[in-house]
mmCIF file of C-alpha atoms in Angstrom:
data_model
loop_
_atom_site.group_PDB
_atom_site.id
_atom_site.type_symbol
_atom_site.label_atom_id
_atom_site.label_comp_id
_atom_site.label_asym_id
_atom_site.label_seq_id
_atom_site.Cartn_x
_atom_site.Cartn_y
_atom_site.Cartn_z
ATOM 1 C CA MET A 2 -7.482 -9.699 5.332
ATOM 2 C CA SER A 3 -5.571 -6.398 5.528
ATOM 3 C CA LEU A 4 -4.375 -4.518 8.598
ATOM 4 C CA ALA A 5 -7.165 -2.004 8.018
ATOM 5 C CA ASP A 6 -9.727 -4.787 8.608
ATOM 6 C CA TYR A 7 -8.907 -5.172 12.295
ATOM 7 C CA LYS A 8 -7.085 -1.993 13.317
ATOM 8 C CA PRO A 9 -8.577 1.490 13.672
ATOM 9 C CA ILE A 10 -7.500 3.765 10.820
ATOM 10 C CA ALA A 11 -5.740 7.103 11.212
ATOM 11 C CA ALA A 12 -5.544 8.996 7.907
ATOM 12 C CA TYR A 13 -2.759 11.433 7.072
ATOM 13 C CA LEU A 14 -1.555 13.497 4.115
ATOM 14 C CA GLY A 15 0.649 11.214 2.050
ATOM 15 C CA PRO A 16 2.406 9.694 0.298
ATOM 16 C CA VAL A 17 4.599 7.744 2.698
ATOM 17 C CA ALA A 18 7.549 9.779 4.054
ATOM 18 C CA SER A 19 5.572 13.026 4.326
ATOM 19 C CA TYR A 20 5.909 15.247 7.370
ATOM 20 C CA SER A 21 2.281 14.355 8.106
ATOM 21 C CA GLN A 22 3.328 10.718 8.369
ATOM 22 C CA GLN A 23 6.042 11.728 10.817
ATOM 23 C CA ALA A 24 3.382 13.525 12.874
ATOM 24 C CA ALA A 25 1.147 10.454 12.739
ATOM 25 C CA LEU A 26 4.003 8.219 13.879
ATOM 26 C CA GLN A 27 4.597 10.529 16.851
ATOM 27 C CA ALA A 28 0.959 10.184 17.906
ATOM 28 C CA PHE A 29 -0.092 6.668 16.918
ATOM 29 C CA SER A 30 1.492 3.301 17.642
ATOM 30 C CA GLU A 31 1.440 1.102 14.556
ATOM 31 C CA VAL A 32 0.877 -1.843 16.884
ATOM 32 C CA VAL A 33 -2.569 -0.393 17.604
ATOM 33 C CA TRP A 34 -3.336 1.768 14.552
ATOM 34 C CA TYR A 35 -3.286 1.381 10.777
ATOM 35 C CA LEU A 36 -1.823 4.594 9.352
ATOM 36 C CA LYS A 37 -3.351 5.334 5.960
ATOM 37 C CA PRO A 38 -1.837 7.884 3.533
ATOM 38 C CA VAL A 39 -4.292 9.875 1.404
ATOM 39 C CA THR A 40 -3.719 12.388 -1.371
ATOM 40 C CA THR A 41 -4.929 15.743 -0.011
ATOM 41 C CA ILE A 42 -5.935 17.482 3.214
ATOM 42 C CA ASP A 43 -9.514 17.366 1.915
ATOM 43 C CA ASP A 44 -9.144 13.591 1.661
ATOM 44 C CA VAL A 45 -8.079 13.369 5.324
ATOM 45 C CA CYS A 46 -11.154 15.355 6.362
ATOM 46 C CA ASP A 47 -13.427 13.347 4.037
ATOM 47 C CA ALA A 48 -12.162 10.016 5.371
ATOM 48 C CA THR A 49 -12.687 11.173 8.957
ATOM 49 C CA GLN A 50 -16.103 12.768 8.357
ATOM 50 C CA ASP A 51 -17.326 9.681 6.488
ATOM 51 C CA LYS A 52 -15.948 7.417 9.248
ATOM 52 C CA LYS A 53 -13.652 5.601 6.852
ATOM 53 C CA ALA A 54 -10.951 6.642 9.329
ATOM 54 C CA LEU A 55 -11.430 6.901 13.073
ATOM 55 C CA LEU A 56 -9.036 9.862 13.288
ATOM 56 C CA GLY A 57 -7.072 12.081 10.919
ATOM 57 C CA VAL A 58 -3.910 14.183 11.040
ATOM 58 C CA VAL A 59 -3.796 17.573 9.279
ATOM 59 C CA PRO A 60 -1.183 20.371 9.335
ATOM 60 C CA ILE A 61 -2.557 23.596 10.800
ATOM 61 C CA GLU A 62 0.368 26.035 10.996
ATOM 62 C CA ASN A 63 4.101 26.450 10.569
ATOM 63 C CA SER A 64 6.300 28.586 12.792
ATOM 64 C CA THR A 65 7.997 30.184 9.756
ATOM 65 C CA ASN A 66 5.244 30.415 7.139
ATOM 66 C CA GLY A 67 2.075 30.706 9.201
ATOM 67 C CA PRO A 68 -1.315 28.989 8.889
ATOM 68 C CA VAL A 69 -2.134 26.214 6.435
ATOM 69 C CA ILE A 70 -5.119 27.706 4.626
ATOM 70 C CA PHE A 71 -6.231 24.360 3.145
ATOM 71 C CA THR A 72 -6.896 23.070 6.666
ATOM 72 C CA LEU A 73 -8.480 26.318 7.834
ATOM 73 C CA ASP A 74 -10.846 26.234 4.857
ATOM 74 C CA ASP A 75 -11.958 22.708 5.708
ATOM 75 C CA LEU A 76 -12.485 23.602 9.375
ATOM 76 C CA ALA A 77 -14.401 26.733 8.305
ATOM 77 C CA ASP A 78 -16.871 24.285 6.697
ATOM 78 C CA ARG A 79 -18.655 26.938 4.671
ATOM 79 C CA ASP A 80 -20.823 24.386 2.841
ATOM 80 C CA GLY A 81 -21.599 21.989 5.699
ATOM 81 C CA ARG A 82 -19.334 19.278 4.358
ATOM 82 C CA TYR A 83 -17.533 18.611 7.668
ATOM 83 C CA LYS A 84 -20.279 19.214 10.214
ATOM 84 C CA ASP A 85 -19.144 16.401 12.542
ATOM 85 C CA LEU A 86 -15.413 17.140 12.791
ATOM 86 C CA TYR A 87 -13.779 17.974 16.124
ATOM 87 C CA VAL A 88 -10.194 18.697 17.064
ATOM 88 C CA ASN A 89 -8.979 16.085 19.562
ATOM 89 C CA GLY A 90 -5.275 16.869 19.905
ATOM 90 C CA GLU A 91 -2.118 18.401 18.470
ATOM 91 C CA ILE A 92 1.390 17.294 17.472
ATOM 92 C CA TYR A 93 4.561 19.313 16.809
ATOM 93 C CA VAL A 94 7.143 18.194 14.242
ATOM 94 C CA ASP A 95 10.585 19.762 13.738
ATOM 95 C CA VAL A 96 10.851 20.333 9.989
ATOM 96 C CA HIS A 97 14.224 20.247 8.224
ATOM 97 C CA HIS A 98 13.916 20.367 4.446
ATOM 98 C CA GLN A 99 16.349 18.785 2.027
ATOM 99 C CA LEU A 100 16.798 19.621 -1.648
ATOM 100 C CA LEU A 101 16.466 16.259 -3.380
ATOM 101 C CA GLY A 102 17.193 15.390 -6.979
ATOM 102 C CA HIS A 103 19.836 13.885 -9.245
ATOM 103 C CA LYS A 104 23.460 14.918 -9.364
ATOM 104 C CA SER A 105 24.474 16.439 -12.672
ATOM 105 C CA ALA A 106 26.864 14.385 -14.767
ATOM 106 C CA ASN A 107 28.714 17.636 -15.468
ATOM 107 C CA ALA A 108 28.679 18.877 -11.904
ATOM 108 C CA ARG A 109 31.010 21.708 -10.984
ATOM 109 C CA ALA A 110 31.628 23.397 -7.664
ATOM 110 C CA PRO A 111 28.470 24.862 -6.076
ATOM 111 C CA THR A 112 27.789 28.487 -6.904
ATOM 112 C CA GLY A 113 25.319 31.105 -5.755
ATOM 113 C CA GLY A 114 23.021 33.214 -7.871
ATOM 114 C CA THR A 115 24.662 35.050 -10.732
ATOM 115 C CA SER A 116 22.135 37.754 -11.549
ATOM 116 C CA THR A 117 22.680 41.282 -10.302
ATOM 117 C CA PRO A 118 19.998 42.450 -7.828
ATOM 118 C CA THR A 119 18.035 45.597 -8.657
ATOM 119 C CA ALA A 120 15.887 47.874 -6.531
ATOM 120 C CA ALA A 121 12.851 45.798 -7.524
ATOM 121 C CA ASP A 122 14.761 42.569 -6.932
ATOM 122 C CA PRO A 123 16.738 43.098 -3.717
ATOM 123 C CA THR A 124 19.451 40.828 -2.423
ATOM 124 C CA PRO A 125 17.763 37.944 -0.580
ATOM 125 C CA ALA A 126 18.537 37.159 3.039
ATOM 126 C CA GLN A 127 21.662 35.032 3.262
ATOM 127 C CA PRO A 128 20.585 31.368 3.459
ATOM 128 C CA LYS A 129 21.958 29.384 6.371
ATOM 129 C CA SER A 130 22.990 26.447 4.155
ATOM 130 C CA GLN A 131 24.782 26.039 0.845
ATOM 131 C CA PRO A 132 24.342 23.471 -1.942
ATOM 132 C CA LEU A 133 26.341 20.269 -1.777
ATOM 133 C CA GLU A 134 26.283 20.087 -5.581
ATOM 134 C CA ASN A 135 26.129 22.575 -8.435
ATOM 135 C CA LEU A 136 22.476 23.347 -9.189
ATOM 136 C CA ASP A 137 22.750 24.879 -12.649
ATOM 137 C CA HIS A 138 21.000 21.850 -14.180
ATOM 138 C CA ILE A 139 17.862 22.284 -12.028
ATOM 139 C CA THR A 140 15.078 23.912 -14.054
ATOM 140 C CA LYS A 141 12.012 22.597 -12.192
ATOM 141 C CA LEU A 142 11.371 22.696 -8.445
ATOM 142 C CA TYR A 143 8.537 20.766 -6.799
ATOM 143 C CA SER A 144 7.104 21.031 -3.307
ATOM 144 C CA HIS A 145 4.108 21.906 -1.168
ATOM 145 C CA PRO A 146 3.331 25.666 -0.985
ATOM 146 C CA GLN A 147 4.161 25.706 2.726
ATOM 147 C CA ALA A 148 7.630 24.294 2.066
ATOM 148 C CA PHE A 149 8.317 26.938 -0.571
ATOM 149 C CA GLY A 150 7.422 29.583 2.002
ATOM 150 C CA GLN A 151 9.779 28.062 4.561
ATOM 151 C CA CYS A 152 12.816 28.046 2.226
ATOM 152 C CA THR A 153 12.626 31.454 0.548
ATOM 153 C CA SER A 154 16.235 32.506 1.170
ATOM 154 C CA PHE A 155 17.741 29.346 -0.311
ATOM 155 C CA ILE A 156 15.414 29.392 -3.312
ATOM 156 C CA SER A 157 16.045 33.087 -4.001
ATOM 157 C CA THR A 158 19.798 32.577 -3.841
ATOM 158 C CA TYR A 159 20.438 29.245 -5.532
ATOM 159 C CA LEU A 160 17.288 28.360 -7.502
ATOM 160 C CA LYS A 161 16.139 31.748 -8.659
ATOM 161 C CA ASN A 162 15.581 30.668 -12.260
ATOM 162 C CA ALA A 163 13.947 27.311 -11.558
ATOM 163 C CA GLU A 164 10.224 27.111 -12.296
ATOM 164 C CA LYS A 165 8.247 26.227 -9.158
ATOM 165 C CA PHE A 166 5.451 23.648 -9.198
ATOM 166 C CA GLU A 167 3.122 23.315 -6.200
ATOM 167 C CA VAL A 168 2.015 19.766 -5.357
ATOM 168 C CA SER A 169 -0.113 18.161 -2.648
ATOM 169 C CA SER A 170 2.745 17.256 -0.295
ATOM 170 C CA THR A 171 6.528 17.315 0.012
ATOM 171 C CA SER A 172 6.693 13.537 -0.313
ATOM 172 C CA LYS A 173 4.644 13.717 -3.515
ATOM 173 C CA ALA A 174 7.266 16.169 -4.808
ATOM 174 C CA ALA A 175 10.006 13.624 -4.122
ATOM 175 C CA GLU A 176 8.019 10.927 -5.917
ATOM 176 C CA ILE A 177 7.619 13.148 -8.988
ATOM 177 C CA VAL A 178 11.334 13.952 -9.109
ATOM 178 C CA ALA A 179 12.267 10.290 -8.704
ATOM 179 C CA ASN A 180 10.232 9.520 -11.831
ATOM 180 C CA ASP A 181 11.719 12.366 -13.895
ATOM 181 C CA THR A 182 14.324 10.748 -16.105
ATOM 182 C CA SER A 183 15.578 14.115 -17.407
ATOM 183 C CA GLY A 184 17.389 14.748 -14.102
ATOM 184 C CA THR A 185 16.587 18.479 -14.297
ATOM 185 C CA SER A 186 14.030 18.580 -11.495
ATOM 186 C CA ALA A 187 14.415 18.798 -7.728
ATOM 187 C CA ALA A 188 12.124 18.525 -4.716
ATOM 188 C CA ILE A 189 12.022 20.236 -1.353
ATOM 189 C CA SER A 190 11.199 17.340 0.926
ATOM 190 C CA SER A 191 12.363 15.293 3.906
ATOM 191 C CA LYS A 192 15.437 13.127 4.363
ATOM 192 C CA LEU A 193 13.061 10.203 4.832
ATOM 193 C CA ALA A 194 11.552 10.836 1.390
ATOM 194 C CA GLY A 195 15.008 11.060 -0.155
ATOM 195 C CA ASP A 196 15.918 7.672 1.282
ATOM 196 C CA LEU A 197 12.618 6.138 0.201
ATOM 197 C CA TYR A 198 12.853 7.343 -3.408
ATOM 198 C CA LYS A 199 16.662 6.909 -3.643
ATOM 199 C CA LEU A 200 17.307 10.561 -4.523
ATOM 200 C CA ASP A 201 20.560 12.464 -4.158
ATOM 201 C CA THR A 202 20.736 15.111 -1.466
ATOM 202 C CA LEU A 203 21.700 18.325 -3.260
ATOM 203 C CA ALA A 204 21.466 20.498 -0.137
ATOM 204 C CA GLU A 205 20.664 19.899 3.525
ATOM 205 C CA SER A 206 18.506 21.857 5.987
ATOM 206 C CA ILE A 207 17.528 24.576 3.525
ATOM 207 C CA GLU A 208 14.713 25.996 5.680
ATOM 208 C CA ASP A 209 15.103 29.682 6.589
ATOM 209 C CA ARG A 210 15.144 29.044 10.344
ATOM 210 C CA ASP A 211 16.639 26.326 12.528
ATOM 211 C CA ASP A 212 13.528 26.353 14.721
ATOM 212 C CA ASN A 213 11.191 25.596 11.802
ATOM 213 C CA THR A 214 8.279 23.637 13.300
ATOM 214 C CA THR A 215 4.891 22.526 11.993
ATOM 215 C CA ARG A 216 1.901 21.958 14.246
ATOM 216 C CA PHE A 217 -0.607 19.270 13.283
ATOM 217 C CA LEU A 218 -4.119 18.648 14.574
ATOM 218 C CA ILE A 219 -5.688 15.287 15.350
ATOM 219 C CA ILE A 220 -9.297 15.343 14.142
ATOM 220 C CA GLY A 221 -12.212 12.983 14.763
ATOM 221 C CA THR A 222 -16.000 12.887 14.763
ATOM 222 C CA GLU A 223 -16.400 12.749 18.547
ATOM 223 C CA PRO A 224 -15.578 15.527 21.038
ATOM 224 C CA THR A 225 -13.038 13.288 22.796
ATOM 225 C CA LEU A 226 -10.413 10.755 21.733
ATOM 226 C CA PRO A 227 -11.552 7.118 21.589
ATOM 227 C CA LYS A 228 -10.747 5.449 24.909
ATOM 228 C CA ASP A 229 -10.365 1.969 23.415
ATOM 229 C CA TYR A 230 -7.545 3.021 21.070
ATOM 230 C CA PRO A 231 -4.854 4.949 22.963
ATOM 231 C CA LEU A 232 -2.340 7.370 21.484
ATOM 232 C CA LYS A 233 1.343 7.754 22.347
ATOM 233 C CA GLN A 234 0.577 10.400 24.961
ATOM 234 C CA ASP A 235 1.898 9.973 28.488
ATOM 235 C CA PRO A 236 -0.431 11.669 31.006
ATOM 236 C CA ALA A 237 2.668 12.547 33.038
ATOM 237 C CA THR A 238 3.797 14.880 30.229
ATOM 238 C CA ARG A 239 0.511 16.814 30.059
ATOM 239 C CA THR A 240 1.127 20.563 30.071
ATOM 240 C CA GLY A 241 -2.285 22.163 29.658
ATOM 241 C CA THR A 242 -5.441 22.432 27.584
ATOM 242 C CA LYS A 243 -6.632 24.254 24.469
ATOM 243 C CA SER A 244 -9.926 24.879 22.686
ATOM 244 C CA LEU A 245 -10.833 26.115 19.208
ATOM 245 C CA VAL A 246 -13.948 28.019 18.139
ATOM 246 C CA THR A 247 -15.101 29.689 14.936
ATOM 247 C CA PHE A 248 -17.664 32.425 14.482
ATOM 248 C CA THR A 249 -18.748 35.268 12.267
ATOM 249 C CA VAL A 250 -19.680 38.743 13.488
ATOM 250 C CA PRO A 251 -22.377 41.167 12.349
ATOM 251 C CA HIS A 252 -20.692 42.847 9.406
ATOM 252 C CA LYS A 253 -22.159 46.304 10.043
ATOM 253 C CA SER A 254 -21.995 46.292 13.831
ATOM 254 C CA PRO A 255 -19.098 48.512 14.996
ATOM 255 C CA GLY A 256 -16.939 46.883 17.653
ATOM 256 C CA ALA A 257 -18.591 43.454 17.354
ATOM 257 C CA LEU A 258 -15.286 41.585 17.075
ATOM 258 C CA ALA A 259 -13.766 43.550 19.957
ATOM 259 C CA ASP A 260 -16.796 42.710 22.113
ATOM 260 C CA ILE A 261 -16.397 38.997 21.421
ATOM 261 C CA LEU A 262 -12.652 39.005 22.086
ATOM 262 C CA GLY A 263 -13.398 40.880 25.301
ATOM 263 C CA CYS A 264 -15.287 37.805 26.526
ATOM 264 C CA PHE A 265 -12.006 35.888 26.671
ATOM 265 C CA ARG A 266 -10.457 38.683 28.701
ATOM 266 C CA ASP A 267 -13.463 38.857 31.032
ATOM 267 C CA TYR A 268 -13.098 35.172 31.868
ATOM 268 C CA GLN A 269 -9.264 35.285 31.954
ATOM 269 C CA LEU A 270 -8.769 32.879 29.055
ATOM 270 C CA ASP A 271 -5.454 33.386 27.237
ATOM 271 C CA LEU A 272 -5.640 33.407 23.443
ATOM 272 C CA THR A 273 -3.030 31.277 21.654
ATOM 273 C CA SER A 274 -3.995 31.909 18.013
ATOM 274 C CA ILE A 275 -6.335 34.060 15.897
ATOM 275 C CA ASN A 276 -6.916 33.475 12.173
ATOM 276 C CA SER A 277 -9.564 34.296 9.615
ATOM 277 C CA ARG A 278 -10.825 33.055 6.267
ATOM 278 C CA PRO A 279 -13.357 34.649 3.883
ATOM 279 C CA SER A 280 -16.886 33.557 4.778
ATOM 280 C CA LEU A 281 -18.003 33.825 1.114
ATOM 281 C CA GLN A 282 -21.220 35.401 2.381
ATOM 282 C CA GLY A 283 -20.191 38.775 0.988
ATOM 283 C CA PRO A 284 -17.039 40.712 0.071
ATOM 284 C CA PHE A 285 -14.595 41.114 2.976
ATOM 285 C CA GLN A 286 -16.673 39.166 5.473
ATOM 286 C CA TYR A 287 -14.800 36.581 7.489
ATOM 287 C CA ILE A 288 -14.978 33.453 9.607
ATOM 288 C CA ILE A 289 -12.833 34.062 12.681
ATOM 289 C CA PHE A 290 -10.824 31.245 14.300
ATOM 290 C CA VAL A 291 -9.874 31.710 17.948
ATOM 291 C CA GLU A 292 -7.774 29.191 19.848
ATOM 292 C CA PHE A 293 -7.388 29.652 23.588
ATOM 293 C CA GLU A 294 -6.186 27.951 26.753
ATOM 294 C CA GLY A 295 -8.933 26.015 28.509
ATOM 295 C CA HIS A 296 -11.100 22.908 28.008
ATOM 296 C CA LYS A 297 -14.878 22.911 27.586
ATOM 297 C CA LEU A 298 -15.264 19.375 28.952
ATOM 298 C CA ASP A 299 -12.696 19.720 31.758
ATOM 299 C CA ASP A 300 -13.652 23.109 33.176
ATOM 300 C CA PRO A 301 -13.689 22.956 36.982
ATOM 301 C CA ASP A 302 -14.359 26.666 37.545
ATOM 302 C CA GLY A 303 -16.790 27.054 34.628
ATOM 303 C CA ARG A 304 -14.863 29.866 32.926
ATOM 304 C CA VAL A 305 -14.738 28.206 29.514
ATOM 305 C CA LYS A 306 -18.430 27.284 29.546
ATOM 306 C CA SER A 307 -19.454 30.790 30.628
ATOM 307 C CA ALA A 308 -17.274 32.476 28.005
ATOM 308 C CA LEU A 309 -18.543 30.264 25.193
ATOM 309 C CA GLU A 310 -22.175 30.787 26.179
ATOM 310 C CA LYS A 311 -21.678 34.553 26.093
ATOM 311 C CA ILE A 312 -19.782 34.466 22.775
ATOM 312 C CA GLU A 313 -22.443 32.290 21.149
ATOM 313 C CA LYS A 314 -25.114 34.861 22.052
ATOM 314 C CA VAL A 315 -23.310 37.848 20.531
ATOM 315 C CA SER A 316 -21.744 36.195 17.473
ATOM 316 C CA GLN A 317 -23.116 34.646 14.315
ATOM 317 C CA GLN A 318 -22.610 31.064 13.117
ATOM 318 C CA PHE A 319 -20.738 30.075 16.253
ATOM 319 C CA ARG A 320 -19.100 26.627 16.409
ATOM 320 C CA TRP A 321 -17.031 24.904 19.064
ATOM 321 C CA LEU A 322 -14.499 22.825 17.140
ATOM 322 C CA GLY A 323 -13.098 20.968 20.108
ATOM 323 C CA SER A 324 -10.959 20.974 23.231
ATOM 324 C CA TRP A 325 -7.855 18.907 23.859
ATOM 325 C CA TYR A 326 -4.928 18.305 26.205
ATOM 326 C CA THR A 327 -1.429 19.475 25.325
ATOM 327 C CA TYR A 328 1.758 17.506 25.992
ATOM 328 C CA ARG A 329 5.447 18.305 26.015
#
């Protein structure tokens, strides 16, 4: 009998040592939960929707590189695949990327880029960290697209000529590099992944900003978290509430989006995030994501309920994706 046979499952984007696992470990006690790595964000949503996992953890946005479109596309649910998913909570993880690989047998002192910038190829912003090893032998660079976007200065300066390969997660990148016997590849990943796969650290903290942070969502198929399986959330550290809705607007109705956003103002609900993804119903038509402060199910003055009722009447394809408590 495995742990999964008697513990509730929380699925996360793997493999082991991913930032998603770190988020899961912040939220779930392994004494209570079985944390299950899966291959893609779609797989997290599939496992949760199909009730093969009680909850899931998915990245939603990064403070440096913006929204994670893979997650937004799943929450947009344009084909009805995830009709039962709700957002039940959020987790913040400080993200410090390492360049992982194999030291060159002919290593020399670290150097910066050698090509001369042109008007079409301007000098990149000065990276805040430098290589610990010479990187001339690195010809292939693996990571998740979000990680590439969070380390642009370092890549542009020290790995300008390396070919970039996007993979499903930063820990998957480390696994690939660990299995590359040529020694010419490197991964942008976590220190934890470097330790797990016994890779050399070629550079530390190569993210563009020291405050680089990724926000993750806890998803489930019920509007509230399961009471029988607690998370690592101390009620004494509760700081507020949030809700997330999606909707489309009449494409040829002038001011329709402004009218809907005005509902939040009318009921004094502060917006915390606005995003959009193509609706695929026609060119340049969009599903709008609005996150705001307030809780549909804990709404003592009725402002959230009233605002959502009004928005549902004037929008198209409205969906409440959940409300949750925030913690420090």
